[in-house]
Amino acid sequence: MINLILADASEEYLLDLQTLLLSQCGQIQTEIISDIRYLEQFFRESHALDLLIISEAYYSRLEQMGLLKDKNLSANRVFLLAKSGDKPEVLPYAVRVPRQLTSILPALVRKIFLKPTTDEDAPKTRLVTVHSPLGRSGKTTVAMGLAHKLSLLGARTLFISMDRLQSCNWLLGDSRYLLDDHLDIFNPENENIADDIIPLVKRHGFFYIPPFSSPSLSLQIPKETYPYMAQKLVESEHYDCIVMDASCEFSRTVSQLLRMSHNNVIIALQDANSSYKLNRMLLCLDDPFQDRFSFLCNFYRPEMADARSAHLRKLIGDKLIPYNVKLDGEQISRAANDPAFAAVMDELSREMI
């Protein structure tokens, strides 16, 4: 837990900063201090403090009174809220952040406190989840396209569909289904599930588990099977990448999988209804804007009204897949050859290998 102090004369301004940081930085404990006398008393007492975000005027007052000497705050643990400037400035005693750029504070906090991944820490098997709470968003095509691209880059990649009514085989031009004789493998109490599925796996450039012949609900396949199976596959290190095509409903199982995954790809659409649903989902996630989340907009039409938030448009940037009637229903091999689709898969895969 990060202990963080926000200090400024305007309590309303501090409340906005607190909301911004809590929504994007995960486990932090913040205290708002707008009363300068209380701030002075706070620094006279022995309080654990990891980060100080403070106005220049308040900082100068504490410095003049000698109240900062014993707090052991290095230069990158103090952010001065400056009145002017167009970019952060690193000073010998603090990082100076212009007030109009406080939207970058969550990224600065994460940069300081999130431990960078070293080669030793890097997972040998990378778990990737592709999700959208929106039906007909092209989720399965994107998930399969990403598995296809990762396999071309040399990663031994396994694709798994979580949809209750699995129909991913039509994208492969493959009519094979799993035999009912194998259904007992898909059980969250099967400790050997990672080994047991190996004989079932087929290959189409990437590896995949053929779909069930009937909806998983009717076959009594528990939802909990999927995060359990993903965890066991990561531990087994049979594959370099596991790409999970998550079901479009936002359930506890999907939320658990998003938390587990090393990379998450979230698909947005540009219409108002889809944007509303996506925004509602993002509110339920701990920190959907950290580095392991990537966003793209599928079926993009520049002539249509765009209801995505300005923040989401900025995050997506060039990750736009234009609507192409030829790709709506085509097999994955043809989709992968479409330049716009391939460009987005290239960009996403670079973040994972």
PDB file of N, CA and C in Angstrom, residues 4 49 101 108 127 135-136 164 171 190 236 241:
ATOM      1  N   LEU A   4       0.224   8.253   0.538  1.00  0.00           N
ATOM      2  CA  LEU A   4       0.380   9.440  -0.283  1.00  0.00           C
ATOM      3  C   LEU A   4      -0.356  10.617   0.346  1.00  0.00           C
ATOM      4  N   LEU A  49       5.369   7.948   5.099  1.00  0.00           N
ATOM      5  CA  LEU A  49       5.017   8.717   3.911  1.00  0.00           C
ATOM      6  C   LEU A  49       5.855   8.240   2.729  1.00  0.00           C
ATOM      7  N   LEU A 101      -1.378  19.804 -16.246  1.00  0.00           N
ATOM      8  CA  LEU A 101      -0.946  18.477 -16.699  1.00  0.00           C
ATOM      9  C   LEU A 101      -1.059  17.428 -15.588  1.00  0.00           C
ATOM     10  N   LEU A 108       3.085   8.822 -13.514  1.00  0.00           N
ATOM     11  CA  LEU A 108       4.309   9.086 -12.749  1.00  0.00           C
ATOM     12  C   LEU A 108       4.344   8.244 -11.478  1.00  0.00           C
ATOM     13  N   LEU A 127       0.146 -15.027 -20.543  1.00  0.00           N
ATOM     14  CA  LEU A 127      -1.308 -15.174 -20.627  1.00  0.00           C
ATOM     15  C   LEU A 127      -1.910 -13.882 -21.163  1.00  0.00           C
ATOM     16  N   GLY A 135     -21.453  -7.507 -27.703  1.00  0.00           N
ATOM     17  CA  GLY A 135     -21.662  -8.557 -28.685  1.00  0.00           C
ATOM     18  C   GLY A 135     -21.352  -8.062 -30.093  1.00  0.00           C
ATOM     19  N   ARG A 136     -20.950  -8.965 -30.954  1.00  0.00           N
ATOM     20  CA  ARG A 136     -20.636  -8.642 -32.352  1.00  0.00           C
ATOM     21  C   ARG A 136     -19.545  -7.566 -32.459  1.00  0.00           C
ATOM     22  N   ARG A 164     -19.759 -19.470 -24.413  1.00  0.00           N
ATOM     23  CA  ARG A 164     -20.649 -20.584 -24.061  1.00  0.00           C
ATOM     24  C   ARG A 164     -21.062 -21.364 -25.309  1.00  0.00           C
ATOM     25  N   LEU A 171     -14.150 -19.845 -38.294  1.00  0.00           N
ATOM     26  CA  LEU A 171     -13.068 -18.942 -38.719  1.00  0.00           C
ATOM     27  C   LEU A 171     -11.858 -19.715 -39.224  1.00  0.00           C
ATOM     28  N   ASN A 190      -9.604 -30.714 -11.742  1.00  0.00           N
ATOM     29  CA  ASN A 190      -8.687 -31.604 -12.444  1.00  0.00           C
ATOM     30  C   ASN A 190      -7.269 -31.036 -12.380  1.00  0.00           C
ATOM     31  N   SER A 236       2.550 -24.873 -16.346  1.00  0.00           N
ATOM     32  CA  SER A 236       3.133 -26.014 -17.059  1.00  0.00           C
ATOM     33  C   SER A 236       4.214 -25.613 -18.053  1.00  0.00           C
ATOM     34  N   CYS A 241       2.712 -18.582 -25.304  1.00  0.00           N
ATOM     35  CA  CYS A 241       1.590 -17.660 -25.123  1.00  0.00           C
ATOM     36  C   CYS A 241       0.286 -18.442 -25.073  1.00  0.00           C
TER      37      CYS A 241
END
